[in-house]
mmCIF file with all atom_site columns, C-alpha atoms in Angstrom:
data_model
loop_
_atom_site.group_PDB
_atom_site.id
_atom_site.type_symbol
_atom_site.label_atom_id
_atom_site.label_alt_id
_atom_site.label_comp_id
_atom_site.label_asym_id
_atom_site.label_entity_id
_atom_site.label_seq_id
_atom_site.pdbx_PDB_ins_code
_atom_site.Cartn_x
_atom_site.Cartn_y
_atom_site.Cartn_z
_atom_site.occupancy
_atom_site.B_iso_or_equiv
_atom_site.pdbx_formal_charge
_atom_site.auth_seq_id
_atom_site.auth_comp_id
_atom_site.auth_asym_id
_atom_site.auth_atom_id
_atom_site.pdbx_PDB_model_num
ATOM 1   C CA . SER A 1 1   ? 84.212  118.660 87.699  1.00 72.00 ? 1   SER A CA 1
ATOM 2   C CA . ALA A 1 2   ? 84.617  115.176 86.257  1.00 81.00 ? 2   ALA A CA 1
ATOM 3   C CA . VAL A 1 3   ? 82.271  112.528 84.973  1.00 90.00 ? 3   VAL A CA 1
ATOM 4   C CA . ILE A 1 4   ? 83.052  109.214 86.618  1.00 95.00 ? 4   ILE A CA 1
ATOM 5   C CA . SER A 1 5   ? 81.560  105.857 85.751  1.00 96.00 ? 5   SER A CA 1
ATOM 6   C CA . GLN A 1 6   ? 81.844  102.536 87.519  1.00 97.00 ? 6   GLN A CA 1
ATOM 7   C CA . LYS A 1 7   ? 81.200  99.007  86.361  1.00 97.00 ? 7   LYS A CA 1
ATOM 8   C CA . PRO A 1 8   ? 79.386  96.993  87.471  1.00 97.00 ? 8   PRO A CA 1
ATOM 9   C CA . SER A 1 9   ? 76.782  99.093  89.240  1.00 95.00 ? 9   SER A CA 1
ATOM 10  C CA . ARG A 1 10  ? 75.875  96.121  91.413  1.00 96.00 ? 10  ARG A CA 1
ATOM 11  C CA . ASP A 1 11  ? 76.651  92.448  91.714  1.00 97.00 ? 11  ASP A CA 1
ATOM 12  C CA . ILE A 1 12  ? 75.812  89.448  93.821  1.00 98.00 ? 12  ILE A CA 1
ATOM 13  C CA . CYS A 1 13  ? 78.750  87.119  94.317  1.00 97.00 ? 13  CYS A CA 1
ATOM 14  C CA . GLN A 1 14  ? 79.433  83.879  96.120  1.00 97.00 ? 14  GLN A CA 1
ATOM 15  C CA . ARG A 1 15  ? 81.903  83.724  98.965  1.00 97.00 ? 15  ARG A CA 1
ATOM 16  C CA . GLY A 1 16  ? 85.395  82.759  97.970  1.00 97.00 ? 16  GLY A CA 1
ATOM 17  C CA . THR A 1 17  ? 85.200  84.398  94.556  1.00 98.00 ? 17  THR A CA 1
ATOM 18  C CA . SER A 1 18  ? 86.682  87.699  93.385  1.00 98.00 ? 18  SER A CA 1
ATOM 19  C CA . LEU A 1 19  ? 85.161  90.730  91.712  1.00 98.00 ? 19  LEU A CA 1
ATOM 20  C CA . THR A 1 20  ? 86.931  93.461  89.778  1.00 98.00 ? 20  THR A CA 1
ATOM 21  C CA . ILE A 1 21  ? 85.371  96.910  89.774  1.00 98.00 ? 21  ILE A CA 1
ATOM 22  C CA . GLN A 1 22  ? 86.250  99.385  87.059  1.00 98.00 ? 22  GLN A CA 1
ATOM 23  C CA . CYS A 1 23  ? 86.390  103.155 87.380  1.00 97.00 ? 23  CYS A CA 1
ATOM 24  C CA . GLN A 1 24  ? 86.574  105.377 84.298  1.00 97.00 ? 24  GLN A CA 1
ATOM 25  C CA . VAL A 1 25  ? 87.032  109.162 84.312  1.00 96.00 ? 25  VAL A CA 1
ATOM 26  C CA . ASP A 1 26  ? 86.391  111.488 81.402  1.00 95.00 ? 26  ASP A CA 1
ATOM 27  C CA . SER A 1 27  ? 89.513  113.571 82.145  1.00 92.00 ? 27  SER A CA 1
ATOM 28  C CA . GLN A 1 28  ? 93.098  112.818 83.036  1.00 93.00 ? 28  GLN A CA 1
ATOM 29  C CA . VAL A 1 29  ? 93.622  112.918 86.787  1.00 91.00 ? 29  VAL A CA 1
ATOM 30  C CA . THR A 1 30  ? 96.624  112.212 88.935  1.00 88.00 ? 30  THR A CA 1
ATOM 31  C CA . MET A 1 31  ? 94.988  110.920 92.093  1.00 89.00 ? 31  MET A CA 1
ATOM 32  C CA . MET A 1 32  ? 92.247  108.334 92.258  1.00 94.00 ? 32  MET A CA 1
ATOM 33  C CA . PHE A 1 33  ? 90.821  106.912 95.441  1.00 95.00 ? 33  PHE A CA 1
ATOM 34  C CA . TRP A 1 34  ? 88.838  103.841 96.412  1.00 97.00 ? 34  TRP A CA 1
ATOM 35  C CA . TYR A 1 35  ? 86.381  103.942 99.313  1.00 96.00 ? 35  TYR A CA 1
ATOM 36  C CA . ARG A 1 36  ? 84.201  101.384 101.037 1.00 97.00 ? 36  ARG A CA 1
ATOM 37  C CA . GLN A 1 37  ? 80.806  102.190 102.497 1.00 94.00 ? 37  GLN A CA 1
ATOM 38  C CA . GLN A 1 38  ? 79.475  99.378  104.613 1.00 94.00 ? 38  GLN A CA 1
ATOM 39  C CA . PRO A 1 39  ? 75.700  99.135  105.079 1.00 89.00 ? 39  PRO A CA 1
ATOM 40  C CA . GLY A 1 40  ? 74.414  102.145 106.986 1.00 86.00 ? 40  GLY A CA 1
ATOM 41  C CA . GLN A 1 41  ? 77.920  103.440 107.550 1.00 89.00 ? 41  GLN A CA 1
ATOM 42  C CA . SER A 1 42  ? 80.115  106.278 106.414 1.00 91.00 ? 42  SER A CA 1
ATOM 43  C CA . LEU A 1 43  ? 82.883  106.085 103.860 1.00 93.00 ? 43  LEU A CA 1
ATOM 44  C CA . THR A 1 44  ? 86.288  104.632 104.637 1.00 94.00 ? 44  THR A CA 1
ATOM 45  C CA . LEU A 1 45  ? 89.276  105.117 102.386 1.00 94.00 ? 45  LEU A CA 1
ATOM 46  C CA . ILE A 1 46  ? 90.739  101.823 101.155 1.00 96.00 ? 46  ILE A CA 1
ATOM 47  C CA . ALA A 1 47  ? 93.642  103.079 99.091  1.00 95.00 ? 47  ALA A CA 1
ATOM 48  C CA . THR A 1 48  ? 95.001  105.809 96.891  1.00 93.00 ? 48  THR A CA 1
ATOM 49  C CA . ALA A 1 49  ? 95.994  105.010 93.316  1.00 93.00 ? 49  ALA A CA 1
ATOM 50  C CA . ASN A 1 50  ? 98.557  107.242 91.657  1.00 87.00 ? 50  ASN A CA 1
ATOM 51  C CA . GLN A 1 51  ? 99.298  106.465 88.029  1.00 82.00 ? 51  GLN A CA 1
ATOM 52  C CA . GLY A 1 52  ? 102.673 104.821 87.570  1.00 80.00 ? 52  GLY A CA 1
ATOM 53  C CA . SER A 1 53  ? 103.208 103.795 91.158  1.00 82.00 ? 53  SER A CA 1
ATOM 54  C CA . GLU A 1 54  ? 101.966 101.223 93.628  1.00 87.00 ? 54  GLU A CA 1
ATOM 55  C CA . ALA A 1 55  ? 98.737  101.987 95.414  1.00 91.00 ? 55  ALA A CA 1
ATOM 56  C CA . THR A 1 56  ? 98.954  103.253 98.968  1.00 92.00 ? 56  THR A CA 1
ATOM 57  C CA . TYR A 1 57  ? 96.734  101.345 101.368 1.00 94.00 ? 57  TYR A CA 1
ATOM 58  C CA . GLU A 1 58  ? 95.137  102.609 104.548 1.00 93.00 ? 58  GLU A CA 1
ATOM 59  C CA . SER A 1 59  ? 95.421  100.837 107.844 1.00 93.00 ? 59  SER A CA 1
ATOM 60  C CA . GLY A 1 60  ? 93.293  97.715  107.866 1.00 95.00 ? 60  GLY A CA 1
ATOM 61  C CA . PHE A 1 61  ? 93.397  97.185  104.101 1.00 97.00 ? 61  PHE A CA 1
ATOM 62  C CA . VAL A 1 62  ? 95.970  95.015  102.338 1.00 96.00 ? 62  VAL A CA 1
ATOM 63  C CA . ILE A 1 63  ? 96.988  94.545  98.740  1.00 96.00 ? 63  ILE A CA 1
ATOM 64  C CA . ASP A 1 64  ? 96.313  90.808  98.732  1.00 97.00 ? 64  ASP A CA 1
ATOM 65  C CA . LYS A 1 65  ? 92.678  91.438  99.580  1.00 97.00 ? 65  LYS A CA 1
ATOM 66  C CA . PHE A 1 66  ? 92.149  94.612  97.521  1.00 98.00 ? 66  PHE A CA 1
ATOM 67  C CA . PRO A 1 67  ? 94.596  94.690  94.602  1.00 96.00 ? 67  PRO A CA 1
ATOM 68  C CA . ILE A 1 68  ? 94.394  97.897  92.602  1.00 96.00 ? 68  ILE A CA 1
ATOM 69  C CA . SER A 1 69  ? 95.555  98.729  89.120  1.00 94.00 ? 69  SER A CA 1
ATOM 70  C CA . ARG A 1 70  ? 96.083  102.188 87.648  1.00 94.00 ? 70  ARG A CA 1
ATOM 71  C CA . PRO A 1 71  ? 97.278  101.678 84.073  1.00 92.00 ? 71  PRO A CA 1
ATOM 72  C CA . ASN A 1 72  ? 96.664  105.253 82.887  1.00 93.00 ? 72  ASN A CA 1
ATOM 73  C CA . LEU A 1 73  ? 95.388  108.655 83.966  1.00 93.00 ? 73  LEU A CA 1
ATOM 74  C CA . THR A 1 74  ? 91.707  107.910 83.300  1.00 95.00 ? 74  THR A CA 1
ATOM 75  C CA . PHE A 1 75  ? 91.186  104.379 84.569  1.00 96.00 ? 75  PHE A CA 1
ATOM 76  C CA . SER A 1 76  ? 91.569  102.235 87.660  1.00 96.00 ? 76  SER A CA 1
ATOM 77  C CA . THR A 1 77  ? 90.345  98.892  88.920  1.00 97.00 ? 77  THR A CA 1
ATOM 78  C CA . LEU A 1 78  ? 89.768  97.531  92.405  1.00 98.00 ? 78  LEU A CA 1
ATOM 79  C CA . THR A 1 79  ? 89.523  93.794  92.963  1.00 98.00 ? 79  THR A CA 1
ATOM 80  C CA . VAL A 1 80  ? 87.822  92.379  96.023  1.00 98.00 ? 80  VAL A CA 1
ATOM 81  C CA . SER A 1 81  ? 89.451  88.995  96.493  1.00 98.00 ? 81  SER A CA 1
ATOM 82  C CA . ASN A 1 82  ? 88.324  85.838  98.233  1.00 97.00 ? 82  ASN A CA 1
ATOM 83  C CA . MET A 1 83  ? 85.090  87.506  99.232  1.00 97.00 ? 83  MET A CA 1
ATOM 84  C CA . SER A 1 84  ? 83.136  86.886  102.404 1.00 97.00 ? 84  SER A CA 1
ATOM 85  C CA . PRO A 1 85  ? 79.737  88.282  103.451 1.00 96.00 ? 85  PRO A CA 1
ATOM 86  C CA . GLU A 1 86  ? 81.596  90.960  105.432 1.00 96.00 ? 86  GLU A CA 1
ATOM 87  C CA . ASP A 1 87  ? 82.744  92.433  102.119 1.00 97.00 ? 87  ASP A CA 1
ATOM 88  C CA . SER A 1 88  ? 79.162  93.326  101.233 1.00 97.00 ? 88  SER A CA 1
ATOM 89  C CA . SER A 1 89  ? 79.390  97.078  100.785 1.00 97.00 ? 89  SER A CA 1
ATOM 90  C CA . ILE A 1 90  ? 79.216  99.895  98.319  1.00 95.00 ? 90  ILE A CA 1
ATOM 91  C CA . TYR A 1 91  ? 82.590  100.550 96.729  1.00 97.00 ? 91  TYR A CA 1
ATOM 92  C CA . LEU A 1 92  ? 83.173  104.028 95.351  1.00 96.00 ? 92  LEU A CA 1
ATOM 93  C CA . CYS A 1 93  ? 85.983  105.519 93.384  1.00 96.00 ? 93  CYS A CA 1
ATOM 94  C CA . SER A 1 94  ? 86.808  109.190 93.441  1.00 95.00 ? 94  SER A CA 1
ATOM 95  C CA . VAL A 1 95  ? 89.208  111.569 91.774  1.00 94.00 ? 95  VAL A CA 1
ATOM 96  C CA . GLU A 1 96  ? 90.884  114.671 93.089  1.00 88.00 ? 96  GLU A CA 1
ATOM 97  C CA . TRP A 1 97  ? 90.931  117.849 91.063  1.00 82.00 ? 97  TRP A CA 1
ATOM 98  C CA . THR A 1 98  ? 94.472  119.064 91.676  1.00 76.00 ? 98  THR A CA 1
ATOM 99  C CA . GLU A 1 99  ? 93.661  122.734 91.138  1.00 76.00 ? 99  GLU A CA 1
ATOM 100 C CA . THR A 1 100 ? 90.825  122.840 93.649  1.00 79.00 ? 100 THR A CA 1
ATOM 101 C CA . TYR A 1 101 ? 91.475  119.836 95.949  1.00 79.00 ? 101 TYR A CA 1
ATOM 102 C CA . GLU A 1 102 ? 87.892  118.812 95.367  1.00 87.00 ? 102 GLU A CA 1
ATOM 103 C CA . GLN A 1 103 ? 87.085  115.128 95.188  1.00 90.00 ? 103 GLN A CA 1
ATOM 104 C CA . TYR A 1 104 ? 84.396  113.830 92.873  1.00 93.00 ? 104 TYR A CA 1
ATOM 105 C CA . PHE A 1 105 ? 82.812  110.440 93.288  1.00 94.00 ? 105 PHE A CA 1
ATOM 106 C CA . GLY A 1 106 ? 81.560  107.753 91.001  1.00 95.00 ? 106 GLY A CA 1
ATOM 107 C CA . PRO A 1 107 ? 78.069  106.296 91.441  1.00 94.00 ? 107 PRO A CA 1
ATOM 108 C CA . GLY A 1 108 ? 79.384  103.306 93.376  1.00 95.00 ? 108 GLY A CA 1
ATOM 109 C CA . THR A 1 109 ? 79.253  99.540  93.003  1.00 96.00 ? 109 THR A CA 1
ATOM 110 C CA . ARG A 1 110 ? 76.890  97.750  95.353  1.00 96.00 ? 110 ARG A CA 1
ATOM 111 C CA . LEU A 1 111 ? 78.348  94.351  96.200  1.00 97.00 ? 111 LEU A CA 1
ATOM 112 C CA . THR A 1 112 ? 76.453  91.594  97.967  1.00 97.00 ? 112 THR A CA 1
ATOM 113 C CA . VAL A 1 113 ? 78.316  88.459  98.972  1.00 97.00 ? 113 VAL A CA 1
ATOM 114 C CA . THR A 1 114 ? 76.278  85.369  99.751  1.00 96.00 ? 114 THR A CA 1
ATOM 115 C CA . ALA B 2 1   ? 94.282  112.352 114.915 1.00 74.00 ? 1   ALA B CA 1
ATOM 116 C CA . GLN B 2 2   ? 91.961  114.085 112.538 1.00 83.00 ? 2   GLN B CA 1
ATOM 117 C CA . SER B 2 3   ? 88.279  113.343 112.953 1.00 91.00 ? 3   SER B CA 1
ATOM 118 C CA . VAL B 2 4   ? 84.830  114.568 112.047 1.00 95.00 ? 4   VAL B CA 1
ATOM 119 C CA . THR B 2 5   ? 81.772  114.367 114.256 1.00 96.00 ? 5   THR B CA 1
ATOM 120 C CA . GLN B 2 6   ? 78.221  114.714 113.065 1.00 97.00 ? 6   GLN B CA 1
ATOM 121 C CA . PRO B 2 7   ? 76.186  114.605 116.274 1.00 96.00 ? 7   PRO B CA 1
ATOM 122 C CA . ASP B 2 8   ? 72.814  114.060 114.645 1.00 95.00 ? 8   ASP B CA 1
ATOM 123 C CA . ILE B 2 9   ? 72.221  110.660 113.057 1.00 95.00 ? 9   ILE B CA 1
ATOM 124 C CA . HIS B 2 10  ? 68.696  111.442 111.912 1.00 96.00 ? 10  HIS B CA 1
ATOM 125 C CA . ILE B 2 11  ? 66.892  114.736 111.450 1.00 97.00 ? 11  ILE B CA 1
ATOM 126 C CA . THR B 2 12  ? 63.310  115.259 110.334 1.00 97.00 ? 12  THR B CA 1
ATOM 127 C CA . VAL B 2 13  ? 62.030  118.618 109.152 1.00 97.00 ? 13  VAL B CA 1
ATOM 128 C CA . SER B 2 14  ? 58.894  119.822 107.463 1.00 97.00 ? 14  SER B CA 1
ATOM 129 C CA . GLU B 2 15  ? 59.038  120.992 103.897 1.00 97.00 ? 15  GLU B CA 1
ATOM 130 C CA . GLY B 2 16  ? 59.659  124.718 103.820 1.00 97.00 ? 16  GLY B CA 1
ATOM 131 C CA . ALA B 2 17  ? 61.293  124.759 107.241 1.00 98.00 ? 17  ALA B CA 1
ATOM 132 C CA . SER B 2 18  ? 64.874  125.823 107.798 1.00 97.00 ? 18  SER B CA 1
ATOM 133 C CA . LEU B 2 19  ? 67.640  123.282 108.276 1.00 97.00 ? 19  LEU B CA 1
ATOM 134 C CA . GLU B 2 20  ? 70.935  123.169 110.096 1.00 98.00 ? 20  GLU B CA 1
ATOM 135 C CA . LEU B 2 21  ? 73.168  120.099 110.110 1.00 98.00 ? 21  LEU B CA 1
ATOM 136 C CA . ARG B 2 22  ? 76.005  120.114 112.585 1.00 98.00 ? 22  ARG B CA 1
ATOM 137 C CA . CYS B 2 23  ? 79.601  119.168 111.938 1.00 97.00 ? 23  CYS B CA 1
ATOM 138 C CA . ASN B 2 24  ? 82.579  119.402 114.279 1.00 96.00 ? 24  ASN B CA 1
ATOM 139 C CA . TYR B 2 25  ? 86.117  118.577 113.244 1.00 95.00 ? 25  TYR B CA 1
ATOM 140 C CA . SER B 2 26  ? 89.423  117.903 114.869 1.00 91.00 ? 26  SER B CA 1
ATOM 141 C CA . TYR B 2 27  ? 92.424  118.998 112.838 1.00 81.00 ? 27  TYR B CA 1
ATOM 142 C CA . GLY B 2 28  ? 95.712  120.573 113.804 1.00 74.00 ? 28  GLY B CA 1
ATOM 143 C CA . ALA B 2 29  ? 96.119  123.009 110.933 1.00 76.00 ? 29  ALA B CA 1
ATOM 144 C CA . THR B 2 30  ? 93.748  125.087 108.843 1.00 76.00 ? 30  THR B CA 1
ATOM 145 C CA . PRO B 2 31  ? 91.285  122.530 107.561 1.00 85.00 ? 31  PRO B CA 1
ATOM 146 C CA . TYR B 2 32  ? 89.855  121.955 104.147 1.00 90.00 ? 32  TYR B CA 1
ATOM 147 C CA . LEU B 2 33  ? 86.200  121.173 104.838 1.00 94.00 ? 33  LEU B CA 1
ATOM 148 C CA . PHE B 2 34  ? 83.514  119.708 102.626 1.00 96.00 ? 34  PHE B CA 1
ATOM 149 C CA . TRP B 2 35  ? 79.845  118.795 102.657 1.00 98.00 ? 35  TRP B CA 1
ATOM 150 C CA . TYR B 2 36  ? 78.591  116.006 100.422 1.00 97.00 ? 36  TYR B CA 1
ATOM 151 C CA . VAL B 2 37  ? 75.079  114.698 99.818  1.00 97.00 ? 37  VAL B CA 1
ATOM 152 C CA . GLN B 2 38  ? 74.189  111.116 98.975  1.00 94.00 ? 38  GLN B CA 1
ATOM 153 C CA . SER B 2 39  ? 70.719  110.460 97.644  1.00 90.00 ? 39  SER B CA 1
ATOM 154 C CA . PRO B 2 40  ? 69.362  106.904 97.818  1.00 82.00 ? 40  PRO B CA 1
ATOM 155 C CA . GLY B 2 41  ? 71.238  104.664 95.414  1.00 77.00 ? 41  GLY B CA 1
ATOM 156 C CA . GLN B 2 42  ? 73.497  107.481 94.287  1.00 80.00 ? 42  GLN B CA 1
ATOM 157 C CA . GLY B 2 43  ? 77.122  108.392 94.672  1.00 83.00 ? 43  GLY B CA 1
ATOM 158 C CA . LEU B 2 44  ? 78.278  111.442 96.597  1.00 92.00 ? 44  LEU B CA 1
ATOM 159 C CA . GLN B 2 45  ? 77.718  114.927 95.261  1.00 94.00 ? 45  GLN B CA 1
ATOM 160 C CA . LEU B 2 46  ? 79.827  117.828 96.482  1.00 95.00 ? 46  LEU B CA 1
ATOM 161 C CA . LEU B 2 47  ? 77.622  120.573 97.950  1.00 97.00 ? 47  LEU B CA 1
ATOM 162 C CA . LEU B 2 48  ? 80.266  123.069 98.997  1.00 96.00 ? 48  LEU B CA 1
ATOM 163 C CA . LYS B 2 49  ? 83.757  123.469 100.401 1.00 94.00 ? 49  LYS B CA 1
ATOM 164 C CA . TYR B 2 50  ? 85.793  125.752 102.618 1.00 93.00 ? 50  TYR B CA 1
ATOM 165 C CA . PHE B 2 51  ? 89.501  126.300 102.111 1.00 88.00 ? 51  PHE B CA 1
ATOM 166 C CA . SER B 2 52  ? 90.144  129.845 103.280 1.00 85.00 ? 52  SER B CA 1
ATOM 167 C CA . GLY B 2 53  ? 88.787  133.369 103.146 1.00 87.00 ? 53  GLY B CA 1
ATOM 168 C CA . ASP B 2 54  ? 85.138  134.167 103.728 1.00 89.00 ? 54  ASP B CA 1
ATOM 169 C CA . THR B 2 55  ? 83.871  131.878 106.463 1.00 92.00 ? 55  THR B CA 1
ATOM 170 C CA . LEU B 2 56  ? 80.368  131.743 104.989 1.00 96.00 ? 56  LEU B CA 1
ATOM 171 C CA . VAL B 2 57  ? 80.422  129.668 101.830 1.00 96.00 ? 57  VAL B CA 1
ATOM 172 C CA . GLN B 2 58  ? 77.671  129.166 99.343  1.00 97.00 ? 58  GLN B CA 1
ATOM 173 C CA . GLY B 2 59  ? 77.039  125.888 97.610  1.00 96.00 ? 59  GLY B CA 1
ATOM 174 C CA . ILE B 2 60  ? 74.700  124.270 95.181  1.00 95.00 ? 60  ILE B CA 1
ATOM 175 C CA . LYS B 2 61  ? 70.974  123.632 95.712  1.00 95.00 ? 61  LYS B CA 1
ATOM 176 C CA . GLY B 2 62  ? 70.641  126.650 97.997  1.00 97.00 ? 62  GLY B CA 1
ATOM 177 C CA . PHE B 2 63  ? 72.912  125.321 100.737 1.00 98.00 ? 63  PHE B CA 1
ATOM 178 C CA . GLU B 2 64  ? 75.437  127.342 102.694 1.00 98.00 ? 64  GLU B CA 1
ATOM 179 C CA . ALA B 2 65  ? 77.873  126.548 105.477 1.00 98.00 ? 65  ALA B CA 1
ATOM 180 C CA . GLU B 2 66  ? 79.711  128.615 108.022 1.00 97.00 ? 66  GLU B CA 1
ATOM 181 C CA . PHE B 2 67  ? 83.222  127.864 109.247 1.00 95.00 ? 67  PHE B CA 1
ATOM 182 C CA . LYS B 2 68  ? 83.770  128.787 112.888 1.00 95.00 ? 68  LYS B CA 1
ATOM 183 C CA . ARG B 2 69  ? 87.341  128.161 113.934 1.00 92.00 ? 69  ARG B CA 1
ATOM 184 C CA . SER B 2 70  ? 86.683  128.938 117.608 1.00 92.00 ? 70  SER B CA 1
ATOM 185 C CA . GLN B 2 71  ? 84.051  126.200 117.719 1.00 94.00 ? 71  GLN B CA 1
ATOM 186 C CA . SER B 2 72  ? 85.782  123.808 115.276 1.00 94.00 ? 72  SER B CA 1
ATOM 187 C CA . SER B 2 73  ? 82.504  123.675 113.421 1.00 96.00 ? 73  SER B CA 1
ATOM 188 C CA . PHE B 2 74  ? 81.307  123.742 109.840 1.00 97.00 ? 74  PHE B CA 1
ATOM 189 C CA . ASN B 2 75  ? 77.528  123.598 109.986 1.00 98.00 ? 75  ASN B CA 1
ATOM 190 C CA . LEU B 2 76  ? 75.397  123.252 106.886 1.00 98.00 ? 76  LEU B CA 1
ATOM 191 C CA . ARG B 2 77  ? 72.268  125.357 106.499 1.00 98.00 ? 77  ARG B CA 1
ATOM 192 C CA . LYS B 2 78  ? 69.377  125.840 104.163 1.00 98.00 ? 78  LYS B CA 1
ATOM 193 C CA . PRO B 2 79  ? 66.633  128.435 104.725 1.00 97.00 ? 79  PRO B CA 1
ATOM 194 C CA . SER B 2 80  ? 63.797  126.409 103.185 1.00 97.00 ? 80  SER B CA 1
ATOM 195 C CA . VAL B 2 81  ? 63.958  122.660 102.703 1.00 97.00 ? 81  VAL B CA 1
ATOM 196 C CA . HIS B 2 82  ? 62.424  120.921 99.705  1.00 96.00 ? 82  HIS B CA 1
ATOM 197 C CA . TRP B 2 83  ? 61.187  117.318 99.680  1.00 95.00 ? 83  TRP B CA 1
ATOM 198 C CA . SER B 2 84  ? 63.979  116.479 97.234  1.00 94.00 ? 84  SER B CA 1
ATOM 199 C CA . ASP B 2 85  ? 66.564  117.360 99.899  1.00 96.00 ? 85  ASP B CA 1
ATOM 200 C CA . ALA B 2 86  ? 65.810  114.103 101.728 1.00 96.00 ? 86  ALA B CA 1
ATOM 201 C CA . ALA B 2 87  ? 69.150  112.292 101.636 1.00 96.00 ? 87  ALA B CA 1
ATOM 202 C CA . GLU B 2 88  ? 72.245  111.477 103.668 1.00 96.00 ? 88  GLU B CA 1
ATOM 203 C CA . TYR B 2 89  ? 74.646  114.322 104.311 1.00 97.00 ? 89  TYR B CA 1
ATOM 204 C CA . PHE B 2 90  ? 78.326  113.828 105.032 1.00 97.00 ? 90  PHE B CA 1
ATOM 205 C CA . CYS B 2 91  ? 80.797  116.331 106.381 1.00 97.00 ? 91  CYS B CA 1
ATOM 206 C CA . ALA B 2 92  ? 84.447  115.684 105.595 1.00 96.00 ? 92  ALA B CA 1
ATOM 207 C CA . VAL B 2 93  ? 87.843  117.145 106.383 1.00 93.00 ? 93  VAL B CA 1
ATOM 208 C CA . ALA B 2 94  ? 90.830  116.772 104.094 1.00 89.00 ? 94  ALA B CA 1
ATOM 209 C CA . SER B 2 95  ? 93.956  115.503 105.784 1.00 80.00 ? 95  SER B CA 1
ATOM 210 C CA . LEU B 2 96  ? 97.163  116.175 103.892 1.00 75.00 ? 96  LEU B CA 1
ATOM 211 C CA . SER B 2 97  ? 99.046  112.888 103.789 1.00 70.00 ? 97  SER B CA 1
ATOM 212 C CA . GLY B 2 98  ? 101.833 111.829 101.481 1.00 67.00 ? 98  GLY B CA 1
ATOM 213 C CA . GLY B 2 99  ? 101.280 114.765 99.131  1.00 68.00 ? 99  GLY B CA 1
ATOM 214 C CA . TYR B 2 100 ? 97.562  114.342 98.644  1.00 72.00 ? 100 TYR B CA 1
ATOM 215 C CA . ASN B 2 101 ? 94.427  115.184 100.548 1.00 78.00 ? 101 ASN B CA 1
ATOM 216 C CA . LYS B 2 102 ? 92.778  112.211 102.214 1.00 86.00 ? 102 LYS B CA 1
ATOM 217 C CA . LEU B 2 103 ? 89.136  112.763 103.049 1.00 91.00 ? 103 LEU B CA 1
ATOM 218 C CA . ILE B 2 104 ? 87.973  111.803 106.507 1.00 92.00 ? 104 ILE B CA 1
ATOM 219 C CA . PHE B 2 105 ? 84.213  111.544 106.700 1.00 95.00 ? 105 PHE B CA 1
ATOM 220 C CA . GLY B 2 106 ? 81.794  111.959 109.523 1.00 95.00 ? 106 GLY B CA 1
ATOM 221 C CA . ALA B 2 107 ? 79.195  109.294 110.218 1.00 95.00 ? 107 ALA B CA 1
ATOM 222 C CA . GLY B 2 108 ? 76.564  111.150 108.250 1.00 96.00 ? 108 GLY B CA 1
ATOM 223 C CA . THR B 2 109 ? 73.183  112.682 109.021 1.00 97.00 ? 109 THR B CA 1
ATOM 224 C CA . ARG B 2 110 ? 70.090  111.228 107.416 1.00 96.00 ? 110 ARG B CA 1
ATOM 225 C CA . LEU B 2 111 ? 67.548  113.920 106.595 1.00 97.00 ? 111 LEU B CA 1
ATOM 226 C CA . ALA B 2 112 ? 63.867  113.139 106.248 1.00 97.00 ? 112 ALA B CA 1
ATOM 227 C CA . VAL B 2 113 ? 61.449  115.767 104.954 1.00 97.00 ? 113 VAL B CA 1
ATOM 228 C CA . HIS B 2 114 ? 57.770  115.744 105.912 1.00 94.00 ? 114 HIS B CA 1
ATOM 229 C CA . PRO B 2 115 ? 55.342  117.132 103.360 1.00 88.00 ? 115 PRO B CA 1
#
């Protein structure tokens, strides 16, 4: 398995601002994923970040709103731009272990937009 | 389209009682299936997975799950529940897309444990 950390663990932000969430893995991984978990809801995949290429976004998510960086095999960032209260969610990153197809998740970032 | 259904939103059991959480999936090929647990304020922890082979899979914390292709089900079981098992449980199916496995999650089942 992998040890995954996220920063910040939580934040309260004002509408119209942006927040960048960091995800650090203790091993080199090819695939990293960003999920959103809205209050009381399940997880929805935002995008997939493959090192060295542009992120692939799921339907309903766009790069202008959720820009992603993947500068190396152990790190990724997700920015939530021009935030509104509807963006209040937990944002989780995950990594896929290529050999086993298992995905491991970070602890999440709890975002509240006021 | 691939999907996962967890019919039970909330389940309450007494400590020491047995547990079964239901999961039904819709997927055209042989699925990769997972169960995750999310404790309050925590990320998701992988309990177990099914890829192929033995349809009864063992996981961590005393959990097991049985894959039944004829019923498109992957139910999670535990013979004796502990108070620390109170959490949200998510079933997921991996959908191969663009060379990687995208996880599609069910809505989750919240488990409460009575002392």
